[in-house]
Amino acid sequence: MLIDAFIFCWNEEELLPFTLDYYSEFCDLITLFDNFSTDSSLEIANRYSKVRVIPWGVEGVYDDRVLTLAKNRSYKDHGRGADWVIVADCDEFLYHPKIREKLYEYREAGITVPLTEGFDMISQKFPEIGSSILEQVKRGVPQEGMNKSLVFDPRVNLVYAVGAHIASTDQYHGLFEVDADGNQHRLPPSTSYKPTISESRELKVLHYKDLSPEYKIGRLKVLAPRLSKWSLENKQTDHWLQTEEEVLDNFDRALKVAEEVI
């Protein structure tokens, strides 16, 4: 059983070692799509034998439409006939305590699009390199918007909408594509491979973006200026525009309701 991961990255030198350590444990190949990082992300990626790096996007600019198109093309243009593909941002960890066994079980049962349960993980202290992030940051807040289709059988031709929080296949909400202007177009149905959705959400999406207030504030300061005019006008990724006060307030509220996730 082959599992290929397609991870999207820009200047993730702090988080990237945790991401690549984690996915290297159960994936056969990791393709890191790098948006012209200027930090040590590429040096870190080159330390991993399972990782190959492919550039994507426009240098210096983040546009949600471009990212969506890149994700939708990633496993089609650079896949190699894997049984499962994972398409995720650097801070998104697909989790199950026995993930290869679970994916094998899904495969044997004919499941091609497993449902997931999403959580915004939270920590007051940034994790230490050398130990798994899952062992250090175990609490989080349920986040329905993170119930993302990170993993699927590539034969179902899954397509993400802008933001990648919603996806579709032939039988799953109707198939569509997103053009360069962010417009969605319905495509004719295909009979090549019908998807089968799991009945329950046994896989989790752990979103590791709130790894201390200091880390979150620092990250937003470098991310916000990269937003394209289109993303700003259409209020895409507008959570990058939070003030320091808003970040601190959100941390306080999240810490009060955070639950043990793993």
mmCIF file with all atom_site columns, C-alpha atoms in Angstrom, residues 74-190:
data_model
loop_
_atom_site.group_PDB
_atom_site.id
_atom_site.type_symbol
_atom_site.label_atom_id
_atom_site.label_alt_id
_atom_site.label_comp_id
_atom_site.label_asym_id
_atom_site.label_entity_id
_atom_site.label_seq_id
_atom_site.pdbx_PDB_ins_code
_atom_site.Cartn_x
_atom_site.Cartn_y
_atom_site.Cartn_z
_atom_site.occupancy
_atom_site.B_iso_or_equiv
_atom_site.pdbx_formal_charge
_atom_site.auth_seq_id
_atom_site.auth_comp_id
_atom_site.auth_asym_id
_atom_site.auth_atom_id
_atom_site.pdbx_PDB_model_num
ATOM 1   C CA . SER A 1 74  ? -0.575  18.373 -7.052  1.00 0.00 ? 74  SER A CA 1
ATOM 2   C CA . TYR A 1 75  ? -1.505  14.700 -6.891  1.00 0.00 ? 75  TYR A CA 1
ATOM 3   C CA . LYS A 1 76  ? -2.533  14.607 -10.578 1.00 0.00 ? 76  LYS A CA 1
ATOM 4   C CA . ASP A 1 77  ? 0.667   16.129 -11.954 1.00 0.00 ? 77  ASP A CA 1
ATOM 5   C CA . HIS A 1 78  ? 3.134   14.637 -9.494  1.00 0.00 ? 78  HIS A CA 1
ATOM 6   C CA . GLY A 1 79  ? 1.474   11.461 -8.227  1.00 0.00 ? 79  GLY A CA 1
ATOM 7   C CA . ARG A 1 80  ? 2.707   7.977  -9.055  1.00 0.00 ? 80  ARG A CA 1
ATOM 8   C CA . GLY A 1 81  ? -0.291  5.696  -8.655  1.00 0.00 ? 81  GLY A CA 1
ATOM 9   C CA . ALA A 1 82  ? -0.479  5.695  -4.856  1.00 0.00 ? 82  ALA A CA 1
ATOM 10  C CA . ASP A 1 83  ? -3.324  3.978  -3.034  1.00 0.00 ? 83  ASP A CA 1
ATOM 11  C CA . TRP A 1 84  ? -3.822  7.073  -0.864  1.00 0.00 ? 84  TRP A CA 1
ATOM 12  C CA . VAL A 1 85  ? -2.785  10.695 -1.241  1.00 0.00 ? 85  VAL A CA 1
ATOM 13  C CA . ILE A 1 86  ? -2.684  13.346 1.477   1.00 0.00 ? 86  ILE A CA 1
ATOM 14  C CA . VAL A 1 87  ? -2.944  17.002 0.435   1.00 0.00 ? 87  VAL A CA 1
ATOM 15  C CA . ALA A 1 88  ? -2.295  19.324 3.367   1.00 0.00 ? 88  ALA A CA 1
ATOM 16  C CA . ASP A 1 89  ? -0.800  22.590 4.570   1.00 0.00 ? 89  ASP A CA 1
ATOM 17  C CA . CYS A 1 90  ? 2.345   22.354 6.666   1.00 0.00 ? 90  CYS A CA 1
ATOM 18  C CA . ASP A 1 91  ? 0.383   22.867 9.900   1.00 0.00 ? 91  ASP A CA 1
ATOM 19  C CA . GLU A 1 92  ? -2.239  20.161 9.170   1.00 0.00 ? 92  GLU A CA 1
ATOM 20  C CA . PHE A 1 93  ? -1.565  16.695 10.591  1.00 0.00 ? 93  PHE A CA 1
ATOM 21  C CA . LEU A 1 94  ? -3.764  13.775 9.566   1.00 0.00 ? 94  LEU A CA 1
ATOM 22  C CA . TYR A 1 95  ? -4.001  11.606 12.687  1.00 0.00 ? 95  TYR A CA 1
ATOM 23  C CA . HIS A 1 96  ? -5.058  8.168  13.837  1.00 0.00 ? 96  HIS A CA 1
ATOM 24  C CA . PRO A 1 97  ? -3.139  6.145  16.457  1.00 0.00 ? 97  PRO A CA 1
ATOM 25  C CA . LYS A 1 98  ? -2.660  3.371  13.867  1.00 0.00 ? 98  LYS A CA 1
ATOM 26  C CA . ILE A 1 99  ? -3.005  5.331  10.669  1.00 0.00 ? 99  ILE A CA 1
ATOM 27  C CA . ARG A 1 100 ? -1.505  2.912  8.154   1.00 0.00 ? 100 ARG A CA 1
ATOM 28  C CA . GLU A 1 101 ? -3.604  0.090  9.565   1.00 0.00 ? 101 GLU A CA 1
ATOM 29  C CA . LYS A 1 102 ? -6.735  2.258  9.430   1.00 0.00 ? 102 LYS A CA 1
ATOM 30  C CA . LEU A 1 103 ? -6.108  3.310  5.833   1.00 0.00 ? 103 LEU A CA 1
ATOM 31  C CA . TYR A 1 104 ? -5.494  -0.323 4.888   1.00 0.00 ? 104 TYR A CA 1
ATOM 32  C CA . GLU A 1 105 ? -8.790  -1.216 6.575   1.00 0.00 ? 105 GLU A CA 1
ATOM 33  C CA . TYR A 1 106 ? -10.579 1.517  4.603   1.00 0.00 ? 106 TYR A CA 1
ATOM 34  C CA . ARG A 1 107 ? -8.996  0.289  1.387   1.00 0.00 ? 107 ARG A CA 1
ATOM 35  C CA . GLU A 1 108 ? -10.104 -3.286 2.004   1.00 0.00 ? 108 GLU A CA 1
ATOM 36  C CA . ALA A 1 109 ? -13.628 -2.043 2.784   1.00 0.00 ? 109 ALA A CA 1
ATOM 37  C CA . GLY A 1 110 ? -13.769 -0.020 -0.441  1.00 0.00 ? 110 GLY A CA 1
ATOM 38  C CA . ILE A 1 111 ? -13.749 3.366  1.310   1.00 0.00 ? 111 ILE A CA 1
ATOM 39  C CA . THR A 1 112 ? -12.113 5.968  -0.944  1.00 0.00 ? 112 THR A CA 1
ATOM 40  C CA . VAL A 1 113 ? -12.889 9.273  0.851   1.00 0.00 ? 113 VAL A CA 1
ATOM 41  C CA . PRO A 1 114 ? -12.609 8.942  4.657   1.00 0.00 ? 114 PRO A CA 1
ATOM 42  C CA . LEU A 1 115 ? -14.380 11.595 6.694   1.00 0.00 ? 115 LEU A CA 1
ATOM 43  C CA . THR A 1 116 ? -12.303 13.508 9.248   1.00 0.00 ? 116 THR A CA 1
ATOM 44  C CA . GLU A 1 117 ? -12.875 15.413 12.491  1.00 0.00 ? 117 GLU A CA 1
ATOM 45  C CA . GLY A 1 118 ? -10.957 18.681 12.782  1.00 0.00 ? 118 GLY A CA 1
ATOM 46  C CA . PHE A 1 119 ? -9.362  20.392 15.773  1.00 0.00 ? 119 PHE A CA 1
ATOM 47  C CA . ASP A 1 120 ? -7.459  23.631 16.283  1.00 0.00 ? 120 ASP A CA 1
ATOM 48  C CA . MET A 1 121 ? -4.664  22.476 18.575  1.00 0.00 ? 121 MET A CA 1
ATOM 49  C CA . ILE A 1 122 ? -3.374  24.946 21.148  1.00 0.00 ? 122 ILE A CA 1
ATOM 50  C CA . SER A 1 123 ? -0.358  25.368 23.386  1.00 0.00 ? 123 SER A CA 1
ATOM 51  C CA . GLN A 1 124 ? 1.028   28.119 25.585  1.00 0.00 ? 124 GLN A CA 1
ATOM 52  C CA . LYS A 1 125 ? 4.575   27.016 24.759  1.00 0.00 ? 125 LYS A CA 1
ATOM 53  C CA . PHE A 1 126 ? 6.117   26.208 21.377  1.00 0.00 ? 126 PHE A CA 1
ATOM 54  C CA . PRO A 1 127 ? 7.119   22.514 21.240  1.00 0.00 ? 127 PRO A CA 1
ATOM 55  C CA . GLU A 1 128 ? 10.732  21.451 21.501  1.00 0.00 ? 128 GLU A CA 1
ATOM 56  C CA . ILE A 1 129 ? 12.589  19.976 18.532  1.00 0.00 ? 129 ILE A CA 1
ATOM 57  C CA . GLY A 1 130 ? 13.548  16.330 19.061  1.00 0.00 ? 130 GLY A CA 1
ATOM 58  C CA . SER A 1 131 ? 10.222  15.122 20.393  1.00 0.00 ? 131 SER A CA 1
ATOM 59  C CA . SER A 1 132 ? 6.987   14.503 18.504  1.00 0.00 ? 132 SER A CA 1
ATOM 60  C CA . ILE A 1 133 ? 4.622   17.462 18.402  1.00 0.00 ? 133 ILE A CA 1
ATOM 61  C CA . LEU A 1 134 ? 1.796   15.031 19.161  1.00 0.00 ? 134 LEU A CA 1
ATOM 62  C CA . GLU A 1 135 ? 3.451   14.139 22.451  1.00 0.00 ? 135 GLU A CA 1
ATOM 63  C CA . GLN A 1 136 ? 3.823   17.791 23.428  1.00 0.00 ? 136 GLN A CA 1
ATOM 64  C CA . VAL A 1 137 ? 0.585   19.402 22.218  1.00 0.00 ? 137 VAL A CA 1
ATOM 65  C CA . LYS A 1 138 ? -2.405  17.171 22.918  1.00 0.00 ? 138 LYS A CA 1
ATOM 66  C CA . ARG A 1 139 ? -5.220  19.639 23.582  1.00 0.00 ? 139 ARG A CA 1
ATOM 67  C CA . GLY A 1 140 ? -7.390  21.415 21.082  1.00 0.00 ? 140 GLY A CA 1
ATOM 68  C CA . VAL A 1 141 ? -10.779 22.888 20.222  1.00 0.00 ? 141 VAL A CA 1
ATOM 69  C CA . PRO A 1 142 ? -13.190 21.128 17.835  1.00 0.00 ? 142 PRO A CA 1
ATOM 70  C CA . GLN A 1 143 ? -13.340 23.064 14.579  1.00 0.00 ? 143 GLN A CA 1
ATOM 71  C CA . GLU A 1 144 ? -15.883 21.932 12.016  1.00 0.00 ? 144 GLU A CA 1
ATOM 72  C CA . GLY A 1 145 ? -14.154 24.001 9.337   1.00 0.00 ? 145 GLY A CA 1
ATOM 73  C CA . MET A 1 146 ? -11.140 21.700 9.712   1.00 0.00 ? 146 MET A CA 1
ATOM 74  C CA . ASN A 1 147 ? -13.142 18.570 8.826   1.00 0.00 ? 147 ASN A CA 1
ATOM 75  C CA . LYS A 1 148 ? -11.142 18.632 5.607   1.00 0.00 ? 148 LYS A CA 1
ATOM 76  C CA . SER A 1 149 ? -10.713 15.890 3.040   1.00 0.00 ? 149 SER A CA 1
ATOM 77  C CA . LEU A 1 150 ? -6.972  15.624 3.518   1.00 0.00 ? 150 LEU A CA 1
ATOM 78  C CA . VAL A 1 151 ? -6.744  11.986 2.454   1.00 0.00 ? 151 VAL A CA 1
ATOM 79  C CA . PHE A 1 152 ? -8.410  10.140 -0.412  1.00 0.00 ? 152 PHE A CA 1
ATOM 80  C CA . ASP A 1 153 ? -7.933  7.570  -3.140  1.00 0.00 ? 153 ASP A CA 1
ATOM 81  C CA . PRO A 1 154 ? -6.600  9.680  -6.047  1.00 0.00 ? 154 PRO A CA 1
ATOM 82  C CA . ARG A 1 155 ? -8.778  7.816  -8.544  1.00 0.00 ? 155 ARG A CA 1
ATOM 83  C CA . VAL A 1 156 ? -11.883 9.634  -7.254  1.00 0.00 ? 156 VAL A CA 1
ATOM 84  C CA . ASN A 1 157 ? -10.575 12.898 -8.754  1.00 0.00 ? 157 ASN A CA 1
ATOM 85  C CA . LEU A 1 158 ? -11.240 14.983 -5.657  1.00 0.00 ? 158 LEU A CA 1
ATOM 86  C CA . VAL A 1 159 ? -11.401 18.749 -6.268  1.00 0.00 ? 159 VAL A CA 1
ATOM 87  C CA . TYR A 1 160 ? -11.020 21.456 -3.628  1.00 0.00 ? 160 TYR A CA 1
ATOM 88  C CA . ALA A 1 161 ? -12.960 24.716 -3.566  1.00 0.00 ? 161 ALA A CA 1
ATOM 89  C CA . VAL A 1 162 ? -11.111 27.929 -2.675  1.00 0.00 ? 162 VAL A CA 1
ATOM 90  C CA . GLY A 1 163 ? -9.714  27.550 0.829   1.00 0.00 ? 163 GLY A CA 1
ATOM 91  C CA . ALA A 1 164 ? -9.696  23.729 0.542   1.00 0.00 ? 164 ALA A CA 1
ATOM 92  C CA . HIS A 1 165 ? -12.224 23.411 3.369   1.00 0.00 ? 165 HIS A CA 1
ATOM 93  C CA . ILE A 1 166 ? -14.767 21.981 0.934   1.00 0.00 ? 166 ILE A CA 1
ATOM 94  C CA . ALA A 1 167 ? -14.076 19.300 -1.643  1.00 0.00 ? 167 ALA A CA 1
ATOM 95  C CA . SER A 1 168 ? -16.107 17.398 -4.188  1.00 0.00 ? 168 SER A CA 1
ATOM 96  C CA . THR A 1 169 ? -15.997 14.327 -6.396  1.00 0.00 ? 169 THR A CA 1
ATOM 97  C CA . ASP A 1 170 ? -18.363 12.931 -8.997  1.00 0.00 ? 170 ASP A CA 1
ATOM 98  C CA . GLN A 1 171 ? -20.759 11.653 -6.342  1.00 0.00 ? 171 GLN A CA 1
ATOM 99  C CA . TYR A 1 172 ? -19.808 13.963 -3.483  1.00 0.00 ? 172 TYR A CA 1
ATOM 100 C CA . HIS A 1 173 ? -21.704 17.266 -3.863  1.00 0.00 ? 173 HIS A CA 1
ATOM 101 C CA . GLY A 1 174 ? -21.105 17.245 -7.648  1.00 0.00 ? 174 GLY A CA 1
ATOM 102 C CA . LEU A 1 175 ? -17.821 17.716 -9.449  1.00 0.00 ? 175 LEU A CA 1
ATOM 103 C CA . PHE A 1 176 ? -16.505 21.208 -10.191 1.00 0.00 ? 176 PHE A CA 1
ATOM 104 C CA . GLU A 1 177 ? -13.269 22.986 -10.976 1.00 0.00 ? 177 GLU A CA 1
ATOM 105 C CA . VAL A 1 178 ? -11.961 26.399 -9.930  1.00 0.00 ? 178 VAL A CA 1
ATOM 106 C CA . ASP A 1 179 ? -10.525 28.696 -12.606 1.00 0.00 ? 179 ASP A CA 1
ATOM 107 C CA . ALA A 1 180 ? -7.773  31.309 -12.221 1.00 0.00 ? 180 ALA A CA 1
ATOM 108 C CA . ASP A 1 181 ? -10.318 33.960 -11.186 1.00 0.00 ? 181 ASP A CA 1
ATOM 109 C CA . GLY A 1 182 ? -11.690 31.837 -8.359  1.00 0.00 ? 182 GLY A CA 1
ATOM 110 C CA . ASN A 1 183 ? -14.933 30.961 -10.171 1.00 0.00 ? 183 ASN A CA 1
ATOM 111 C CA . GLN A 1 184 ? -16.359 27.464 -9.848  1.00 0.00 ? 184 GLN A CA 1
ATOM 112 C CA . HIS A 1 185 ? -17.579 25.582 -12.920 1.00 0.00 ? 185 HIS A CA 1
ATOM 113 C CA . ARG A 1 186 ? -19.619 22.376 -12.863 1.00 0.00 ? 186 ARG A CA 1
ATOM 114 C CA . LEU A 1 187 ? -18.113 19.590 -14.939 1.00 0.00 ? 187 LEU A CA 1
ATOM 115 C CA . PRO A 1 188 ? -19.931 16.689 -16.580 1.00 0.00 ? 188 PRO A CA 1
ATOM 116 C CA . PRO A 1 189 ? -20.068 13.573 -14.381 1.00 0.00 ? 189 PRO A CA 1
ATOM 117 C CA . SER A 1 190 ? -17.480 10.868 -14.841 1.00 0.00 ? 190 SER A CA 1
#
